[in-house]
Coordinates of C-alpha atoms and ligand atoms in Angstrom, one line a residue:
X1 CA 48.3 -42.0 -54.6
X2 CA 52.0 -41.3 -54.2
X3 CA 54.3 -43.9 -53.7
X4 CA 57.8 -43.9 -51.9
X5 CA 60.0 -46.2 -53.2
X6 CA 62.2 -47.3 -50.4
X7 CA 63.3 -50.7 -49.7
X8 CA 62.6 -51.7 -46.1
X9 CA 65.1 -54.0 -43.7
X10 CA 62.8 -56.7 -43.1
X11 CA 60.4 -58.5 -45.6
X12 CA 56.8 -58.8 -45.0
X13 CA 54.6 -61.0 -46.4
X14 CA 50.8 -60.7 -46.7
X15 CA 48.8 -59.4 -43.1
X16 CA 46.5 -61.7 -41.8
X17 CA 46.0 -60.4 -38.9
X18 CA 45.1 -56.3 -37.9
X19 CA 44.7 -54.1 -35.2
X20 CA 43.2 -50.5 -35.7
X21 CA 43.7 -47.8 -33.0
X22 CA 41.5 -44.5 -33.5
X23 CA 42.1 -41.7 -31.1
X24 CA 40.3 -38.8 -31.0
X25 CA 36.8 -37.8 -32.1
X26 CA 33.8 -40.0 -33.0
X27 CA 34.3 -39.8 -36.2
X28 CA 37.6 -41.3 -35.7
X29 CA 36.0 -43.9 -34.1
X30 CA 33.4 -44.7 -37.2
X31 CA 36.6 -44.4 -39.3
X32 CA 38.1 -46.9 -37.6
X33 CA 35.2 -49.2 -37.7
X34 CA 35.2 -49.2 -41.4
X35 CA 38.8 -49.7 -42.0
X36 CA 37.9 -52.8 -39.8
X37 CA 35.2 -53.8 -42.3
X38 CA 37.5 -53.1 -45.1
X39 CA 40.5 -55.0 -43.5
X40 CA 38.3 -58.0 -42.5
X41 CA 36.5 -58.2 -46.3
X42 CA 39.9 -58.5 -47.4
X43 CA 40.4 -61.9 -45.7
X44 CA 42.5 -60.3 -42.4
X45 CA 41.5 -61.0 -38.9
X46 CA 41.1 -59.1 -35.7
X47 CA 44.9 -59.7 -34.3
X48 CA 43.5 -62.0 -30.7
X49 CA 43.8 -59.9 -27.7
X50 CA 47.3 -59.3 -26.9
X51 CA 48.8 -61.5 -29.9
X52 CA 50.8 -58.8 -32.1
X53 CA 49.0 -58.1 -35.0
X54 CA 50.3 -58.3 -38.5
X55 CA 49.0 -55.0 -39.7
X56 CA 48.8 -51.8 -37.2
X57 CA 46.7 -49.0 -38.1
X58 CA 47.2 -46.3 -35.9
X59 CA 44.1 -43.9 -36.7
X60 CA 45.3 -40.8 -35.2
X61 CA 43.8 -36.9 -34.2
X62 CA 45.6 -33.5 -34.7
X63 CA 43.2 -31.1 -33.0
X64 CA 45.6 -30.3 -29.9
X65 CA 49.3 -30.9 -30.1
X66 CA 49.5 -33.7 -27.5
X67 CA 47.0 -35.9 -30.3
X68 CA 49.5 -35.1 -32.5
X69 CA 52.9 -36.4 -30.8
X70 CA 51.5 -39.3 -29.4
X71 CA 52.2 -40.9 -32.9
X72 CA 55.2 -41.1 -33.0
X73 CA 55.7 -42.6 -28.9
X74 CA 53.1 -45.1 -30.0
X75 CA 55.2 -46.3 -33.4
X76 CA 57.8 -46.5 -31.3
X77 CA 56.4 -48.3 -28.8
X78 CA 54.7 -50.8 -31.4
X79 CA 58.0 -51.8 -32.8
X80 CA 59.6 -52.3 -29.6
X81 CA 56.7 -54.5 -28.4
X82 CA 56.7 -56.0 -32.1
X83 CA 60.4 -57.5 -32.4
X84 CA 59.8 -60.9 -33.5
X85 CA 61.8 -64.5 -33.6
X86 CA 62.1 -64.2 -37.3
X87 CA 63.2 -60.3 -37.4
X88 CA 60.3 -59.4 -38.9
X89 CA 58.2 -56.5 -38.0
X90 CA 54.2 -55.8 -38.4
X91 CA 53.0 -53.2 -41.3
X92 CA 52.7 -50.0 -39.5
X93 CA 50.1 -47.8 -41.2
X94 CA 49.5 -44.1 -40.3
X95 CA 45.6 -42.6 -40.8
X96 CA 43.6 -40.2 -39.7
X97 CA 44.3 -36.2 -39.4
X98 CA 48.3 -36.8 -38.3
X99 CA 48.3 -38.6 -41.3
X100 CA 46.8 -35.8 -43.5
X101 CA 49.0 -33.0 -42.3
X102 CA 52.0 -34.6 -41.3
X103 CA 52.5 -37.4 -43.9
X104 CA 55.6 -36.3 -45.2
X105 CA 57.0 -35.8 -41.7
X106 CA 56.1 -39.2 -40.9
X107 CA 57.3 -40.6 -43.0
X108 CA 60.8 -39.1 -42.7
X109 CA 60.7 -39.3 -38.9
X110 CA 59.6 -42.7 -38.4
X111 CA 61.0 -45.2 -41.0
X112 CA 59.0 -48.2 -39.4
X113 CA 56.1 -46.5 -40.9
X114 CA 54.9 -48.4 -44.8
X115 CA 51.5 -46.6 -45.0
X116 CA 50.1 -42.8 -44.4
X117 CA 46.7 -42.6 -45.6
X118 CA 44.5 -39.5 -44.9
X119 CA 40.8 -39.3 -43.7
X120 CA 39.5 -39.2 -47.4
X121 CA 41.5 -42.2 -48.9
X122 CA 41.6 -45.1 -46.4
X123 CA 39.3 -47.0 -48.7
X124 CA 42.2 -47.7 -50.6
X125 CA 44.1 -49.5 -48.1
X126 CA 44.1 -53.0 -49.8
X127 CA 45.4 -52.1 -52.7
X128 CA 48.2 -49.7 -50.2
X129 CA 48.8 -52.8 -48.3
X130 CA 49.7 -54.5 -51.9
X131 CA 52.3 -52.5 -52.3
X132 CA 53.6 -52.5 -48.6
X133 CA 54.0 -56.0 -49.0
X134 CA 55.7 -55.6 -52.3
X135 CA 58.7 -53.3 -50.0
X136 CA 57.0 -49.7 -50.7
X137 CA 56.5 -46.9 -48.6
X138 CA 53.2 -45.3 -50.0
X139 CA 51.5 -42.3 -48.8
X140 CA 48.0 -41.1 -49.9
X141 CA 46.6 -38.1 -48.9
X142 CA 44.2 -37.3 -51.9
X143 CA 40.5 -36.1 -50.8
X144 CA 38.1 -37.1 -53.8
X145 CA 34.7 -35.9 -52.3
X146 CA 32.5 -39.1 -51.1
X147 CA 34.4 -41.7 -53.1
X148 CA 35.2 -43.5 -50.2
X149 CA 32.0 -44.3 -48.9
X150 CA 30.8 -46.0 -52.2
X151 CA 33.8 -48.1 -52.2
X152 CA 33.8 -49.6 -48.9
X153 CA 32.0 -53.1 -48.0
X154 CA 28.4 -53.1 -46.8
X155 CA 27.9 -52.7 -42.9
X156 CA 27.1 -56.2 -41.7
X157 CA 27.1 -56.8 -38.2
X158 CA 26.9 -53.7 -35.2
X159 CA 26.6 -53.2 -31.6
X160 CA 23.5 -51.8 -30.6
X161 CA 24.0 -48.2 -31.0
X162 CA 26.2 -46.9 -34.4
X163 CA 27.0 -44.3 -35.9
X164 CA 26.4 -43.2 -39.4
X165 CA 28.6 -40.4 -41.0
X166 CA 25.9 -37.9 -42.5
X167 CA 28.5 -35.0 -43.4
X168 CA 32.7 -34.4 -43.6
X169 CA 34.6 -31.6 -43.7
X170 CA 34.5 -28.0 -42.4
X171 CA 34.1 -25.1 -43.8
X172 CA 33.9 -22.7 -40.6
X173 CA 37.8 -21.9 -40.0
X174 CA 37.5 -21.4 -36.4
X175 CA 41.2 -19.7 -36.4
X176 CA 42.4 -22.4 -33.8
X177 CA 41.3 -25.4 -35.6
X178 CA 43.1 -27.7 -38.1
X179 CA 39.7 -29.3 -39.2
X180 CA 38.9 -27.5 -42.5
X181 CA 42.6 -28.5 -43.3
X182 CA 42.9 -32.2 -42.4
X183 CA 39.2 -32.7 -42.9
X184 CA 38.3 -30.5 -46.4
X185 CA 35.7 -28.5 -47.2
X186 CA 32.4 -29.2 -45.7
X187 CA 30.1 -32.2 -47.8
X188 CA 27.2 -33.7 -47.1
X189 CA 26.7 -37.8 -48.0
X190 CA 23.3 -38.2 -50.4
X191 CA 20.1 -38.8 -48.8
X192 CA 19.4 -42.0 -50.4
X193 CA 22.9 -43.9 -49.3
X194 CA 22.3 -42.4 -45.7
X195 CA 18.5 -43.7 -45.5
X196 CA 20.2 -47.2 -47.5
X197 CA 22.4 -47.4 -44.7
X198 CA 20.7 -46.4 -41.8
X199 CA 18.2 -49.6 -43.0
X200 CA 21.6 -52.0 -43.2
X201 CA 22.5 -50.9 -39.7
X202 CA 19.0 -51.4 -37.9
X203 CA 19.4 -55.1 -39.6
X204 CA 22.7 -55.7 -38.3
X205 CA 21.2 -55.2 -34.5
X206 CA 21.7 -51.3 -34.3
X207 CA 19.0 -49.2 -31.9
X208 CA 20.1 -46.0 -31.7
X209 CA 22.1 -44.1 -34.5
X210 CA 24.1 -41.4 -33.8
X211 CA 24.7 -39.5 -37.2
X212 CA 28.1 -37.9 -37.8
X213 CA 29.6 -34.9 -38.7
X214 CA 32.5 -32.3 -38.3
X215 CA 29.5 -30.2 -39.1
X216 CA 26.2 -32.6 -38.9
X217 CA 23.9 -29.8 -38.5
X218 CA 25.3 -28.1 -41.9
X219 CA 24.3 -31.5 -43.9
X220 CA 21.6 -30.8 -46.6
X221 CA 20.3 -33.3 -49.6
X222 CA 17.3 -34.2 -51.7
X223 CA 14.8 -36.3 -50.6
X224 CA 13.7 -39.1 -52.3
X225 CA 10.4 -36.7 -53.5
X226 CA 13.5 -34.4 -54.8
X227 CA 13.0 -31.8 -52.0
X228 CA 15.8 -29.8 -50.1
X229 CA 16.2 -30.8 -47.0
X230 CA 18.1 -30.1 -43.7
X231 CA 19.6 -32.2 -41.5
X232 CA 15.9 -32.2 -39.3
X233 CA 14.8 -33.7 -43.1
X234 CA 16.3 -36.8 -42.1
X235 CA 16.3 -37.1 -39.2
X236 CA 12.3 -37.0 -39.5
X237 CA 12.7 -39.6 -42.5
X238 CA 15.4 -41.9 -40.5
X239 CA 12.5 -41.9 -37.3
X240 CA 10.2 -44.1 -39.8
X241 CA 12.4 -46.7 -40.0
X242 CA 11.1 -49.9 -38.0
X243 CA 13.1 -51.1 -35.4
X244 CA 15.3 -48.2 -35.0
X245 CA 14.6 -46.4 -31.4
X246 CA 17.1 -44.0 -30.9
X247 CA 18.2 -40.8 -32.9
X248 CA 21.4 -38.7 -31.7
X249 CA 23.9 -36.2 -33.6
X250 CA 26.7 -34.4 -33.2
X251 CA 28.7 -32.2 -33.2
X252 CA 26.6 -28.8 -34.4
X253 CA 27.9 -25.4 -35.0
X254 CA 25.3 -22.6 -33.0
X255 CA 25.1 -21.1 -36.6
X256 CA 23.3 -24.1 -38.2
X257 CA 20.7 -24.5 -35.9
X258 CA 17.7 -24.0 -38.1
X259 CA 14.1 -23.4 -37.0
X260 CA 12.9 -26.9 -38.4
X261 CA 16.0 -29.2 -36.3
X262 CA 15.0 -26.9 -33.3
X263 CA 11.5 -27.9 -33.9
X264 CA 12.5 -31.5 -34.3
X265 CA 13.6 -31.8 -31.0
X266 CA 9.8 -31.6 -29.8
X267 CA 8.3 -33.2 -32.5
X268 CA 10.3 -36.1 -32.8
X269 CA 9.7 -38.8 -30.3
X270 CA 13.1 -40.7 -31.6
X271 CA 15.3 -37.8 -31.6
X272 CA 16.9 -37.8 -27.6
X273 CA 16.8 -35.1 -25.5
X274 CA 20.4 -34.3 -25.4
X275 CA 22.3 -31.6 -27.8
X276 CA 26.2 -30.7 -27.9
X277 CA 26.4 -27.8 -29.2
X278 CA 30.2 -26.1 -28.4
X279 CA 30.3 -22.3 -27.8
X280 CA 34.2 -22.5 -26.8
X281 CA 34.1 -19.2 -25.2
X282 CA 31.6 -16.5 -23.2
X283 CA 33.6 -13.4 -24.4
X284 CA 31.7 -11.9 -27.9
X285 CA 35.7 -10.8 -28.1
X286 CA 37.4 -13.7 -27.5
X287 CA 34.3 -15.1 -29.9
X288 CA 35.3 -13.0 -32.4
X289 CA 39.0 -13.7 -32.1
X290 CA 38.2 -17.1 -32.7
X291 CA 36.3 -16.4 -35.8
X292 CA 32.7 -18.3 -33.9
X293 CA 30.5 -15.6 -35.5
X294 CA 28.2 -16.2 -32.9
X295 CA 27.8 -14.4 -29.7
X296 CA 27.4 -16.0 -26.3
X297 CA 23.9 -13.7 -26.6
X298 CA 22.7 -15.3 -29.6
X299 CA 24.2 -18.7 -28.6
X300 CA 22.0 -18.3 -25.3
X301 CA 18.6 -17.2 -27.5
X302 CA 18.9 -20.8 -29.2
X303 CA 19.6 -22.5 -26.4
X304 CA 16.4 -21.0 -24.9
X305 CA 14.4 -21.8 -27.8
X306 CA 15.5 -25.5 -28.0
X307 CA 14.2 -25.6 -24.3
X308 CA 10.9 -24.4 -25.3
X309 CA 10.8 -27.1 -27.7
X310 CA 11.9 -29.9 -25.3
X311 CA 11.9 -28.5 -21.8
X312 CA 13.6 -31.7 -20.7
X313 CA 16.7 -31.4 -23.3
X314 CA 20.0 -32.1 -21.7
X315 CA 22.9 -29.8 -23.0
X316 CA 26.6 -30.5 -23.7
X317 CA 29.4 -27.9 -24.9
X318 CA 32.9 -27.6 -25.7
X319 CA 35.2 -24.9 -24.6
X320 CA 38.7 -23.6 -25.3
X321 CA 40.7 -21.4 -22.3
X322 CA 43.6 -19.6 -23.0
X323 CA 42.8 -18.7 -26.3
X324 CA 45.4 -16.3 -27.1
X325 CA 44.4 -12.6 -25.9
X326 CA 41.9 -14.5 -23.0
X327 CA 42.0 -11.6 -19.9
X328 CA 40.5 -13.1 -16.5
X329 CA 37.7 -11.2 -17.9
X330 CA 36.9 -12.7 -20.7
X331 CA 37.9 -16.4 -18.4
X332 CA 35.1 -14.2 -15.8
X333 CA 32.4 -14.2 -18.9
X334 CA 32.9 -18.0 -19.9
X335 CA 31.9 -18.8 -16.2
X336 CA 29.2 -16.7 -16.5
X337 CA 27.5 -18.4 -19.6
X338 CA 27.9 -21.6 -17.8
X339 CA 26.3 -20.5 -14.9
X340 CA 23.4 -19.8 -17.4
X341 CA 22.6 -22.8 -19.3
X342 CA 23.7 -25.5 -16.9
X343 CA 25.5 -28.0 -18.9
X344 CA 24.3 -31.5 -18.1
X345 CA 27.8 -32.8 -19.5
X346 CA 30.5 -31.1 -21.4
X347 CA 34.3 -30.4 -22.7
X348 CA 37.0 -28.5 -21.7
X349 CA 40.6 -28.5 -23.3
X350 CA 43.2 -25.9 -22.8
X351 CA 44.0 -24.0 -26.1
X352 CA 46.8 -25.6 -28.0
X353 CA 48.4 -23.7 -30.7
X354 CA 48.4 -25.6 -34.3
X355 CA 50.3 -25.4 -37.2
X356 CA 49.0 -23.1 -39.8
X357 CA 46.3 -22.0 -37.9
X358 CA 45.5 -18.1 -37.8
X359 CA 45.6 -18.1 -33.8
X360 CA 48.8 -20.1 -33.8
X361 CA 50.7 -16.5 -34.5
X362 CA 48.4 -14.4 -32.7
X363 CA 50.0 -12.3 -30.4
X364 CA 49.1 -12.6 -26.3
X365 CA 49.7 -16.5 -26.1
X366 CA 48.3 -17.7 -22.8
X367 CA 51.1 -19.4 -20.4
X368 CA 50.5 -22.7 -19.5
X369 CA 50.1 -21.9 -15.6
X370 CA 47.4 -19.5 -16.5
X371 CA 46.0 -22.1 -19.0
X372 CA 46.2 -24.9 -16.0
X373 CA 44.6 -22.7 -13.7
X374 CA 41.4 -21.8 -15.5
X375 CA 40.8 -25.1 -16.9
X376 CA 40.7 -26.4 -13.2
X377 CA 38.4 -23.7 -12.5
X378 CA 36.3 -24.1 -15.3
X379 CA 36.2 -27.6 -14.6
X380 CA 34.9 -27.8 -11.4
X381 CA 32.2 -25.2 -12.5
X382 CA 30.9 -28.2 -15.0
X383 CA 31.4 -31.0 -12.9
X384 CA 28.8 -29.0 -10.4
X385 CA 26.6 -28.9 -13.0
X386 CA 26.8 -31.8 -14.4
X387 CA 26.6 -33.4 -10.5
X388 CA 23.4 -31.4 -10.1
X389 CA 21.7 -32.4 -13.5
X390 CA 22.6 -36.0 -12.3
X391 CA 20.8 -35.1 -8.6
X392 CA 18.1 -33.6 -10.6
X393 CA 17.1 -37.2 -12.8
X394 CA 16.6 -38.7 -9.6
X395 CA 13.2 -40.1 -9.2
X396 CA 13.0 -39.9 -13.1
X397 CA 11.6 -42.9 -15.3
X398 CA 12.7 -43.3 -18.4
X399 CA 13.4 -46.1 -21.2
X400 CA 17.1 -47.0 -20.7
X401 CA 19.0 -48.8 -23.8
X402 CA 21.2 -51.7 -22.5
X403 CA 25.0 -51.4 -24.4
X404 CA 27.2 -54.1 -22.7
X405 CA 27.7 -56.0 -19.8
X406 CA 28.4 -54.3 -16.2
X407 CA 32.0 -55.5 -13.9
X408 CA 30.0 -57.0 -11.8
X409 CA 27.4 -60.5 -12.1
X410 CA 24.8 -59.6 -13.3
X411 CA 25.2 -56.0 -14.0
X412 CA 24.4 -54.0 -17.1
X413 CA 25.6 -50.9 -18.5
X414 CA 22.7 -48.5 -20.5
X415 CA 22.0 -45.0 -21.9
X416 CA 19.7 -42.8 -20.8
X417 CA 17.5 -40.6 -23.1
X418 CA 19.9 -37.9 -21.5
X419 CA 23.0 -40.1 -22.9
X420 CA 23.8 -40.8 -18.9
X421 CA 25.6 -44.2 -18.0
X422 CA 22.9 -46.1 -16.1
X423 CA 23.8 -49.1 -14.4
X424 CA 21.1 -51.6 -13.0
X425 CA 20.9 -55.6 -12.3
X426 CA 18.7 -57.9 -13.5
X427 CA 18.4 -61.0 -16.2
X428 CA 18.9 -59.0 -20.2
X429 CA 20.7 -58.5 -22.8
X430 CA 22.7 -56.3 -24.6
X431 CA 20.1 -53.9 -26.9
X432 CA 17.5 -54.4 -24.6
X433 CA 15.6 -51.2 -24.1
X434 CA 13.9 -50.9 -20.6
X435 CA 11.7 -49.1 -18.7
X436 CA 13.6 -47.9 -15.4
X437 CA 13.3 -45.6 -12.2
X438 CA 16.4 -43.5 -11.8
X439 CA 17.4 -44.2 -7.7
X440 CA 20.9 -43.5 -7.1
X441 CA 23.3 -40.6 -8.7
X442 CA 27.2 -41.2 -8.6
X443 CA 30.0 -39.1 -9.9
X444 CA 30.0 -40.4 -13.7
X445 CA 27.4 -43.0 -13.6
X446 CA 23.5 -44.1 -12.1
X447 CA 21.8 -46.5 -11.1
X448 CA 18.6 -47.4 -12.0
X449 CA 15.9 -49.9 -10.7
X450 CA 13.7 -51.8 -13.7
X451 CA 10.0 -51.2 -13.5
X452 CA 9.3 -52.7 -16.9
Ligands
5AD1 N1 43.2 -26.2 -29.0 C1 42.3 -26.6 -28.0 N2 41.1 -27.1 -28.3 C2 40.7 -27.2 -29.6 N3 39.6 -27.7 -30.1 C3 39.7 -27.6 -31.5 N4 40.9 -27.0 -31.8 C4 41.6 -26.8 -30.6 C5 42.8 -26.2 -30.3 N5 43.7 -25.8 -31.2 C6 38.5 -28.2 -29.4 C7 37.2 -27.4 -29.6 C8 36.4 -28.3 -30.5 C9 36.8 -29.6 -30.0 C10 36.5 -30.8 -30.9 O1 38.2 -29.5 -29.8 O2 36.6 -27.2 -28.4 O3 35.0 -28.0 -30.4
SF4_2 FE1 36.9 -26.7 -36.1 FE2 35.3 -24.5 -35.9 FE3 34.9 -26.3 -37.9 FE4 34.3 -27.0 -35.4 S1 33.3 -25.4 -36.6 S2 35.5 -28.2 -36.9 S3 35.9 -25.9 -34.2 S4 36.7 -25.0 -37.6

């Protein structure tokens, strides 16, 4: 840990009360939830709903530029909103990926700001916050492989679905991505803590478990019989545990998808038929560019053989236009591939250039007309699709896993297998799983009628 020793205007005294933003990916999101944990073991509160909080963690994302400088409009907007009777001003703590590649920047931009703590070191916050309250800036941005986890309270209470980080880091260098820098290299959490906490979370009320990673389908371990295994290793090994009903991961690189997770998917019943698995682009040049080393061929093939294994699967992407040298051909081929596999739901983002990323110097940079353009066409290509995998559940039942209350009386909000929202009426409860009839398919959402 570094400190910076700079005395502040206004004195602070201990936080009792925090407020964590995370933007970005899920992992963010599980991230967050832990710094929670963390923050609320340590004696601080959840800051009550529109009461300024004490302590502000702002958990932030760097994959596209506009992640990025949203930062700095939200410190600014904190301390603005934050001005108190007394003069004082909350603890404003920077995490996440801004935090790992911009720390310095931060902290000589925005003087408001007493913490920057990276992905890999935010179970250290408590003893950052010490010091914050004792007038230091402190920055830490170290990455010691899976300490954190072993140092951060047990899981004790969750909603019905969770997620579980299985696997951090990247070690892919897709040349427009900043992951394998904010993230590190690619590691995989041991079997035994992940089945350990899997266990904890099914206690605390969770259903379904979504495991994590930048990389989830690269995570490998020994079993507790000391065998390698794969990520479908666990997968098959988390499915035994009583009481859990739902298996999900994400996100997967095509080149990890080995024969035994493919054969998961039709062999185990807890594992849901859905799979995001990003392709980015449907040029093999463009591919190449981007340093994929897939083709959209061979991305195809798996996709093929997945269906084979579970005909029913539902399949989600990500994709990148106007990465730099994109023709309207290569746009033409990206099209093409998703007229082929017929996404059920997926991602689009227009190519943002990055800091010390390969394709951030490439020549051919894509203007952002061309960029707006194409996403929109893009776009509507997958929100056809995704309309017509909707239309196509109609008349489907299926077990549907109740996650919070509906707007309206009476209303509840669910998951489908297919990770649709579902929407139906009725007398639960949140983590109810029930047998349903889909009748009714809107733009984001459907509606289902209960038959058991
Ligand atoms: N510009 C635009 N999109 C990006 N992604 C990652 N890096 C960039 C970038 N520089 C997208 C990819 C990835 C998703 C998480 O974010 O599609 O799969
Ligand atoms: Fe980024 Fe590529 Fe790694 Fe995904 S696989 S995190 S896009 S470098």
């Amino acid at each position: 840990m570094s400190a910076i020793s700079t005395p502040r205007t206004s004195p602070v005294s201990a936080p009792r009360t925090y407020r964590v933003k995370s933007f970005g990916c899920q992992m963010n999101v599980y991230d967050g939830q832990r710094m929670e944990e963390l923050l609320a073991h340590q004696g601080i509160a959840p800051a009550p709903e529109g009461e300024q909080a004490d302590l502000v963690v702002l958990n932030t994302c760097h994959i596209r530029e506009k992640a990025a400088e949203k930062v700095y409009s939200d410190i600014g907007r904190i301390i603005k909103d934050a001005r108190r009777e007394d003069g004082t001003q909350p603890l404003i703590a920077v995490a996440g990926c801004v935090a790992q590649a911009e720390g310095e920047e931060i902290m000589a931009r925005a003087p408001a700001v007493t913490m920057v703590v990276g992905p890999q070191a935010y179970h250290r916050l408590p003893e950052m916050i010490a010091r914050a309250v004792d007038g230091e800036r402190v920055t830490d941005t170290d990455m010691p492989a899976d300490a954190k986890f072993a140092a951060l309270p047990k899981r004790r209470s969750v909603g019905p679905t969770a997620f579980l980080t299985v696997q951090e880091g990247c070690d892919k260098f897709c040349t427009y991505c900043v992951v394998p820098y904010t993230r590190g290299a690619e590691i995989s959490r041991p079997y035994a803590d992940l089945i350990a906490e899997a266990h904890r979370l099914v206690e605390a009320g969770a259903r379904e478990i979504t495991l994590l990673g930048q990389n989830v389908n690269a995570w490998d371990g020994e079993n507790g019989k000391g065998q390698k295994v794969g990520l479908d290793g666990l997968i098959r090994d988390l499915a035994a545990i009583d009481g859990l009903a739902r298996i999900r991961y994400t996100t997967s690189h095509p080149n990890d998808m080995t024969d035994g997770l493919i054969a998961a998917h039709g062999e185990v019943e807890k594992l849901m038929p859905f799979l995001h698995l990003p392709v980015q682009s449907g040029s093999n040049a463009i591919l190449k560019a981007m340093n994929r080393s897939h083709t959209a061929e061979s991305y195809l093939r798996l996709l093929e053989r997945v269906r084979e294994m579970r005909p029913d699967i539902a399949l989600s992407g990500d994709f990148i236009v106007g990465f730099p040298g994109e023709s309207e051909e290569h746009f033409a081929e990206t099209i093409a591939l998703i007229d082929a596999v017929g996404y059920a739901q997926a991602f689009s983002f227009k190519y943002s250039p990055r800091p010390g990323t390969p394709a951030a110097t490439m020549d051919d940079q894509i203007t952002g007309e061309v960029m707006d353009d194409r996403l929109q066409r893009l776009q509507a290509a997958l929100n056809r699709d995704q309309h017509a995998f909707n239309q196509a559940s109609l008349g489907r039942s299926c077990d549907v896993l109740i996650e919070r209350k509906g707007k309206l009386p009476g209303q509840w909000l669910g998951k489908s297998p297919w990770l649709q929202s579902v929407h139906f009426q009725g007398d639960y409860g949140v983590g109810d799983i029930l047998r349903a009839e889909l009748v009714q398919a809107g733009p984001n959402s459907l509606t289902g009628r209960v038959i058991a």
